[in-house]
CSV table of C-alpha atoms in Angstrom, one decimal:
chain,number,residue,atom,x,y,z
A,1,MET,CA,71.6,-48.6,12.1
A,2,ALA,CA,69.2,-46.0,10.6
A,3,ASP,CA,68.6,-42.8,12.6
A,4,ALA,CA,65.1,-43.0,14.1
A,5,THR,CA,64.9,-39.3,14.9
A,6,PRO,CA,62.0,-37.7,12.9
A,7,ALA,CA,63.1,-35.4,10.2
A,8,ILE,CA,60.6,-32.7,11.4
A,9,GLU,CA,59.1,-32.3,14.8
A,10,ALA,CA,56.5,-29.7,15.7
A,11,ARG,CA,55.5,-29.8,19.4
A,12,ASN,CA,52.6,-27.7,20.6
A,13,LEU,CA,53.4,-24.7,18.4
A,14,GLY,CA,51.5,-21.6,19.0
A,15,LYS,CA,51.7,-18.1,17.6
A,16,THR,CA,49.6,-14.9,18.3
A,17,PHE,CA,50.1,-11.8,16.1
A,18,ARG,CA,49.3,-8.5,17.7
A,19,SER,CA,47.9,-5.7,15.5
A,20,PRO,CA,48.7,-2.2,17.1
A,21,MET,CA,46.3,-0.4,14.7
A,22,LEU,CA,43.4,-2.7,15.3
A,23,ARG,CA,44.3,-3.2,19.0
A,24,ARG,CA,43.5,-6.9,19.0
A,25,ARG,CA,45.4,-10.2,19.0
A,26,VAL,CA,45.0,-12.8,16.2
A,27,ARG,CA,45.7,-16.4,17.2
A,28,ALA,CA,47.2,-17.7,14.0
A,29,VAL,CA,48.4,-21.1,15.3
A,30,VAL,CA,47.1,-22.9,18.4
A,31,ASP,CA,48.9,-26.0,19.8
A,32,VAL,CA,50.0,-27.6,16.6
A,33,SER,CA,51.9,-30.9,16.8
A,34,PHE,CA,53.0,-33.4,14.2
A,35,THR,CA,56.1,-35.3,13.0
A,36,VAL,CA,57.4,-36.0,9.5
A,37,GLU,CA,59.6,-39.1,9.2
A,38,ARG,CA,62.6,-39.5,6.9
A,39,GLY,CA,61.5,-40.8,3.5
A,40,GLU,CA,57.9,-39.5,4.0
A,41,ILE,CA,55.7,-37.0,2.1
A,42,PHE,CA,53.5,-35.1,4.5
A,43,GLY,CA,50.8,-32.7,3.4
A,44,LEU,CA,49.8,-29.7,5.4
A,45,LEU,CA,46.3,-28.8,4.4
A,46,GLY,CA,43.5,-26.4,5.3
A,47,PRO,CA,41.5,-23.4,4.0
A,48,ASN,CA,43.0,-20.0,3.6
A,49,GLY,CA,43.9,-18.4,6.9
A,50,ALA,CA,44.2,-21.8,8.6
A,51,GLY,CA,47.8,-21.2,9.7
A,52,LYS,CA,49.8,-23.3,7.2
A,53,THR,CA,52.3,-20.7,6.2
A,54,THR,CA,52.8,-19.5,9.7
A,55,VAL,CA,53.6,-23.1,10.8
A,56,ILE,CA,56.1,-23.4,7.9
A,57,LYS,CA,57.7,-20.1,8.9
A,58,MET,CA,58.1,-21.3,12.5
A,59,LEU,CA,59.7,-24.5,11.3
A,60,LEU,CA,62.2,-22.4,9.3
A,61,GLY,CA,62.9,-20.1,12.1
A,62,LEU,CA,61.5,-17.1,10.2
A,63,VAL,CA,58.8,-16.6,12.9
A,64,ARG,CA,59.4,-17.3,16.5
A,65,PRO,CA,56.6,-19.2,18.2
A,66,ASP,CA,55.0,-17.9,21.4
A,67,ALA,CA,54.6,-21.5,22.6
A,68,GLY,CA,56.0,-24.9,21.8
A,69,SER,CA,59.1,-25.9,19.9
A,70,ALA,CA,60.4,-27.5,16.7
A,71,ARG,CA,63.3,-29.6,15.5
A,72,ILE,CA,64.7,-30.4,12.1
A,73,LEU,CA,66.8,-33.6,11.9
A,74,GLY,CA,67.1,-33.4,15.7
A,75,LEU,CA,68.4,-29.8,15.5
A,76,ASP,CA,66.7,-27.1,17.5
A,77,VAL,CA,64.8,-24.4,15.6
A,78,PRO,CA,65.8,-21.6,15.1
A,79,SER,CA,69.4,-22.3,14.5
A,80,ALA,CA,71.8,-21.9,11.5
A,81,GLU,CA,72.3,-25.6,11.5
A,82,SER,CA,68.6,-26.4,11.2
A,83,ARG,CA,68.2,-23.9,8.4
A,84,ALA,CA,71.1,-25.4,6.5
A,85,ALA,CA,69.4,-28.8,6.6
A,86,VAL,CA,66.4,-27.6,4.6
A,87,GLY,CA,65.6,-26.9,1.0
A,88,PHE,CA,62.8,-24.4,0.9
A,89,LEU,CA,60.4,-23.2,-1.7
A,90,PRO,CA,58.2,-20.3,-0.6
A,91,GLU,CA,54.6,-19.8,-1.8
A,92,ASN,CA,55.5,-16.7,-3.8
A,93,PRO,CA,59.2,-16.9,-4.6
A,94,TYR,CA,60.8,-13.5,-5.3
A,95,PHE,CA,64.1,-13.4,-7.2
A,96,TYR,CA,66.2,-10.5,-8.6
A,97,ASP,CA,64.7,-10.4,-12.1
A,98,HIS,CA,67.8,-9.2,-13.9
A,99,LEU,CA,69.7,-12.5,-13.1
A,100,THR,CA,69.4,-15.6,-15.3
A,101,GLY,CA,68.5,-19.0,-13.9
A,102,HIS,CA,72.1,-20.1,-14.0
A,103,GLU,CA,73.3,-16.9,-12.2
A,104,LEU,CA,70.6,-17.2,-9.6
A,105,LEU,CA,71.5,-20.8,-8.7
A,106,ASP,CA,75.2,-20.0,-8.7
A,107,TYR,CA,74.4,-17.2,-6.2
A,108,TYR,CA,72.4,-19.5,-4.0
A,109,GLY,CA,75.0,-22.2,-4.3
A,110,GLY,CA,77.5,-19.8,-2.8
A,111,LEU,CA,75.2,-19.1,0.1
A,112,PHE,CA,75.0,-22.8,0.7
A,113,GLY,CA,78.8,-23.0,0.8
A,114,ILE,CA,79.0,-25.2,-2.2
A,115,PRO,CA,82.4,-25.0,-4.0
A,116,ARG,CA,82.2,-23.1,-7.3
A,117,ALA,CA,82.9,-26.1,-9.5
A,118,GLN,CA,80.4,-28.2,-7.7
A,119,ARG,CA,77.7,-25.6,-7.7
A,120,ARG,CA,77.9,-25.1,-11.5
A,121,ARG,CA,77.4,-28.8,-12.0
A,122,ARG,CA,74.6,-29.0,-9.4
A,123,ALA,CA,72.9,-25.9,-10.9
A,124,ALA,CA,72.9,-27.5,-14.3
A,125,GLN,CA,71.5,-30.8,-12.9
A,126,ALA,CA,68.8,-29.0,-10.9
A,127,LEU,CA,67.6,-26.9,-13.9
A,128,GLU,CA,67.5,-30.0,-16.1
A,129,ARG,CA,65.6,-31.9,-13.4
A,130,VAL,CA,62.8,-29.3,-13.2
A,131,GLY,CA,62.5,-29.0,-16.9
A,132,ILE,CA,63.8,-25.4,-17.3
A,133,ALA,CA,67.3,-25.9,-18.6
A,134,TYR,CA,66.2,-24.5,-22.0
A,135,ALA,CA,65.5,-21.1,-20.5
A,136,ALA,CA,68.3,-21.0,-17.9
A,137,ASP,CA,70.2,-18.2,-19.7
A,138,GLN,CA,67.2,-15.9,-20.0
A,139,PRO,CA,66.7,-13.0,-17.5
A,140,LEU,CA,64.1,-14.0,-14.9
A,141,ARG,CA,61.9,-11.0,-15.8
A,142,LYS,CA,61.1,-12.7,-19.1
A,143,LEU,CA,59.9,-15.9,-17.5
A,144,SER,CA,56.3,-16.9,-16.8
A,145,LYS,CA,55.0,-17.7,-13.3
A,146,GLY,CA,55.2,-21.4,-14.0
A,147,MET,CA,58.7,-21.1,-15.3
A,148,LEU,CA,59.7,-19.1,-12.2
A,149,GLN,CA,58.1,-21.8,-10.0
A,150,ARG,CA,60.4,-24.3,-11.7
A,151,ILE,CA,63.4,-22.1,-11.0
A,152,GLY,CA,62.3,-21.9,-7.4
A,153,MET,CA,62.1,-25.7,-7.1
A,154,ALA,CA,65.6,-25.9,-8.7
A,155,GLN,CA,67.0,-23.8,-5.9
A,156,ALA,CA,65.2,-25.9,-3.3
A,157,LEU,CA,66.9,-29.0,-4.7
A,158,LEU,CA,70.3,-27.4,-5.2
A,159,SER,CA,71.8,-28.2,-1.8
A,160,ASP,CA,70.7,-31.9,-1.9
A,161,ALA,CA,69.0,-31.3,1.5
A,162,ARG,CA,67.6,-34.2,3.5
A,163,VAL,CA,64.5,-32.1,4.3
A,164,LEU,CA,62.3,-30.2,1.8
A,165,ILE,CA,59.7,-27.7,2.9
A,166,LEU,CA,57.5,-26.5,0.0
A,167,ASP,CA,54.8,-23.9,0.4
A,168,GLU,CA,52.3,-24.4,-2.5
A,169,PRO,CA,54.8,-25.9,-4.9
A,170,MET,CA,52.3,-26.6,-7.6
A,171,SER,CA,51.1,-23.0,-7.8
A,172,GLY,CA,51.2,-21.6,-11.3
A,173,LEU,CA,52.0,-24.9,-13.0
A,174,ASP,CA,50.1,-26.5,-15.9
A,175,PRO,CA,49.1,-30.2,-15.7
A,176,ILE,CA,52.4,-31.3,-17.2
A,177,GLY,CA,54.4,-29.2,-14.7
A,178,ARG,CA,52.3,-30.6,-11.8
A,179,LYS,CA,53.0,-34.2,-13.0
A,180,GLU,CA,56.7,-33.5,-13.2
A,181,PHE,CA,56.8,-31.9,-9.7
A,182,ARG,CA,54.9,-34.9,-8.3
A,183,ASP,CA,57.5,-37.2,-9.9
A,184,ILE,CA,60.3,-35.2,-8.2
A,185,LEU,CA,58.7,-35.5,-4.8
A,186,ILE,CA,58.2,-39.3,-5.2
A,187,GLU,CA,61.8,-39.6,-6.5
A,188,ARG,CA,63.2,-37.7,-3.4
A,189,ARG,CA,61.1,-39.8,-1.1
A,190,ARG,CA,62.7,-42.9,-2.5
A,191,GLU,CA,66.1,-41.3,-1.7
A,192,GLY,CA,65.1,-41.0,2.0
A,193,VAL,CA,64.3,-37.2,1.9
A,194,ALA,CA,61.5,-35.9,4.1
A,195,ILE,CA,59.1,-33.6,2.4
A,196,LEU,CA,56.6,-31.3,4.0
A,197,PHE,CA,54.4,-29.4,1.6
A,198,SER,CA,51.2,-27.3,1.7
A,199,SER,CA,48.8,-27.2,-1.3
A,200,HIS,CA,45.3,-26.2,-2.3
A,201,ILE,CA,45.5,-28.7,-5.3
A,202,LEU,CA,44.0,-31.6,-3.4
A,203,PRO,CA,44.2,-34.2,-6.2
A,204,ASP,CA,48.0,-33.7,-6.2
A,205,VAL,CA,48.0,-34.3,-2.4
A,206,GLU,CA,46.0,-37.5,-2.8
A,207,MET,CA,48.4,-38.8,-5.4
A,208,VAL,CA,51.7,-38.3,-3.4
A,209,ALA,CA,51.1,-37.7,0.3
A,210,ASP,CA,51.7,-40.6,2.8
A,211,ARG,CA,50.1,-38.6,5.7
A,212,VAL,CA,48.4,-35.3,6.1
A,213,ALA,CA,47.5,-32.8,8.8
A,214,ILE,CA,44.4,-30.7,8.3
A,215,LEU,CA,44.5,-27.3,10.0
A,216,THR,CA,41.4,-25.2,10.7
A,217,ALA,CA,41.4,-21.9,12.6
A,218,GLY,CA,45.1,-22.5,13.5
A,219,SER,CA,44.7,-25.9,15.0
A,220,VAL,CA,45.1,-29.5,13.8
A,221,ALA,CA,41.6,-30.7,13.2
A,222,SER,CA,42.7,-34.2,12.0
A,223,GLN,CA,45.8,-36.0,10.9
A,224,GLY,CA,46.8,-39.4,9.7
A,225,THR,CA,47.1,-41.5,6.6
A,226,LEU,CA,44.8,-40.7,3.7
A,227,GLY,CA,43.3,-44.1,3.9
A,228,ALA,CA,42.4,-43.7,7.6
A,229,LEU,CA,41.1,-40.1,7.2
A,230,LEU,CA,38.9,-40.8,4.1
A,231,SER,CA,37.5,-43.9,5.7
A,232,MET,CA,35.7,-41.5,8.1
A,233,ASP,CA,33.0,-41.5,5.5
A,234,ALA,CA,32.6,-45.3,5.6
A,235,GLY,CA,28.9,-46.2,5.6
A,236,ALA,CA,27.8,-43.1,3.7
A,237,VAL,CA,25.8,-43.8,0.5
A,238,GLU,CA,25.4,-41.7,-2.6
A,239,VAL,CA,22.0,-41.4,-4.3
A,240,ALA,CA,21.8,-40.0,-7.8
A,241,THR,CA,18.5,-39.0,-9.4
A,242,SER,CA,17.4,-37.2,-12.5
A,243,GLY,CA,14.4,-35.1,-13.4
A,244,LEU,CA,13.7,-34.1,-9.8
A,245,PRO,CA,11.8,-30.8,-9.4
A,246,PRO,CA,14.1,-28.1,-7.9
A,247,GLU,CA,11.8,-27.6,-4.9
A,248,ALA,CA,11.8,-31.3,-4.2
A,249,ALA,CA,15.6,-31.5,-4.5
A,250,ALA,CA,15.9,-28.6,-2.0
A,251,ARG,CA,13.7,-30.4,0.4
A,252,LEU,CA,15.6,-33.6,0.2
A,253,ALA,CA,18.9,-31.8,0.4
A,254,ALA,CA,17.9,-30.3,3.8
A,255,GLY,CA,17.9,-33.8,5.3
A,256,ALA,CA,21.0,-35.2,3.5
A,257,ARG,CA,24.7,-34.9,4.5
A,258,GLY,CA,25.5,-33.4,1.1
A,259,HIS,CA,24.0,-32.4,-2.2
A,260,GLU,CA,25.2,-31.4,-5.6
A,261,ARG,CA,23.2,-30.7,-8.7
A,262,ARG,CA,24.8,-31.0,-12.2
A,263,GLY,CA,22.5,-30.4,-15.1
A,264,ASP,CA,19.5,-32.6,-14.6
A,265,VAL,CA,21.2,-34.9,-12.1
A,266,ASP,CA,21.0,-34.4,-8.3
A,267,ARG,CA,23.5,-36.3,-6.1
A,268,PHE,CA,22.7,-36.7,-2.4
A,269,ILE,CA,24.9,-38.2,0.3
A,270,ALA,CA,23.1,-40.1,2.9
A,271,ALA,CA,24.7,-41.1,6.2
A,272,THR,CA,23.5,-44.7,6.2
A,273,GLN,CA,22.1,-47.3,3.8
A,274,ALA,CA,18.7,-47.0,5.4
A,275,ASP,CA,18.7,-43.2,4.9
A,276,ALA,CA,19.7,-43.7,1.3
A,277,VAL,CA,16.8,-46.1,0.7
A,278,ALA,CA,14.3,-43.6,2.3
A,279,LEU,CA,15.8,-40.7,0.3
A,280,ALA,CA,15.5,-42.7,-3.0
A,281,GLN,CA,11.9,-43.5,-2.3
A,282,GLN,CA,11.1,-39.9,-1.6
A,283,ALA,CA,12.8,-38.8,-4.7
A,284,VAL,CA,10.8,-41.2,-6.9
A,285,SER,CA,7.6,-40.2,-5.2
A,286,ALA,CA,8.4,-36.5,-6.0
A,287,GLY,CA,8.7,-37.3,-9.7
A,288,GLY,CA,12.4,-38.1,-10.0
A,289,ARG,CA,14.1,-41.1,-11.6
A,290,LEU,CA,16.6,-43.1,-9.7
A,291,VAL,CA,20.0,-43.2,-11.5
A,292,GLU,CA,22.3,-44.8,-9.0
A,293,ILE,CA,22.8,-45.9,-5.4
A,294,ALA,CA,26.4,-46.6,-4.5
A,295,PRO,CA,28.8,-46.3,-1.5
A,296,HIS,CA,30.2,-42.8,-1.2
A,297,ARG,CA,33.9,-42.5,-1.3
A,298,GLY,CA,35.1,-39.5,0.7
A,299,THR,CA,37.5,-37.0,-0.7
A,300,LEU,CA,40.0,-34.7,0.9
A,301,GLU,CA,37.8,-31.8,-0.3
A,302,ASP,CA,34.7,-33.3,1.5
A,303,LEU,CA,36.8,-33.8,4.7
A,304,ILE,CA,38.3,-30.3,4.8
A,305,VAL,CA,34.9,-28.7,4.1
A,306,ARG,CA,33.3,-30.7,6.9
A,307,LEU,CA,36.1,-30.0,9.4
A,308,SER,CA,36.0,-26.3,8.5
A,309,THR,CA,32.3,-25.9,9.0
A,310,ASN,CA,32.6,-24.7,12.6
A,311,PRO,CA,36.1,-23.3,12.9
A,312,ARG,CA,37.4,-22.2,16.3
A,313,LYS,CA,37.2,-18.5,17.0
A,314,ARG,CA,40.7,-17.1,16.7
A,315,ASP,CA,40.4,-13.4,17.4
A,316,GLN,CA,40.5,-12.5,21.1
C-alpha cells in the first residue's frame, strides 16, 4: 500500500526577523500552511519580498521558524534525516570555482554518503541529464551562469532524493535550457518525486505545476490547482479597440478592471458582459474602432498582480 503521508507539510509557519540597527521587526512569513504530495509539482509564487525563500529555508532547517512546524516525508524539520531526504538547488548556487563539475559532484556525493564507485557513475549520469557533460572537466570559474545552473541542478539530482526543493531553478537559462529543466521536472514527477519550486518565470509554472501557492506580504493569499485559480476571472470579458484617442482610452481605463495599450490597440478587461458592451459602445462613440470582444482568460501574472495590490503590512 502506498504511503499517504505528504512529501512536504508546512503548518502555520511564521518567521520574524529582528534588525538591531533599525530597531524594528520584519514579519517575513505569517501563518503559511500547505502540503506537497508525492508525485506532485508545486509552485511557490509571489512578488519579491513575499517570503518564498524564507519558507524554503525553514523547510530545509536553515532558518528556524518562530511559529508552526514542518515535516519532510513524515520527518520533523529540522533534523539530519529530513535534510538527507531532499535534493536542493538554491537561488544563487555558490561553488568553489577551482573545481570541475566532475570534482564538485564527487565531493557532494561523498557528503551524501554515496560509495565512491556509485557516485562517479551517478555524477556522470546527472551531468549528462542536465546537458552539461561536455563541460564537466572545465573549472567552474570558466562556466557561464546558465552552465553553473545546470551544474547546480545536477547536484540536486545526484542523491536520487524523493523530494526536490528548487529556488528559482530556471534562473539564467536560455529557452532551450528552460525546456530541458521542465522536462526533468515532469520526468521526476512520473517517478513519484515531490517537487517544490519557486519561480518568477510564470509561463514555466503554468506548463508544469499541478498546484501553486501565491504568497503576498509573507502570507498565503491563494492556493490550489491552476485551473481553479485562473477560473477566478470567469465572466470577465476583453474588449479590444483601435484608433482610440489617448484621453478617451484613459477615461475608459479608469472604469475597467484592466487596460493595456500596444501600438494603436487598446485592450480593456470588463468585469461582466454587460460592462463590456457598454465599454465598447463608449469606445466607438469616442472615435475608436471595435476590434474584438472575447472572454478574458486569466493568467498567473494577472492573478498575482491582483492579489498583491493591497499587501498586508509586515513591519511592526
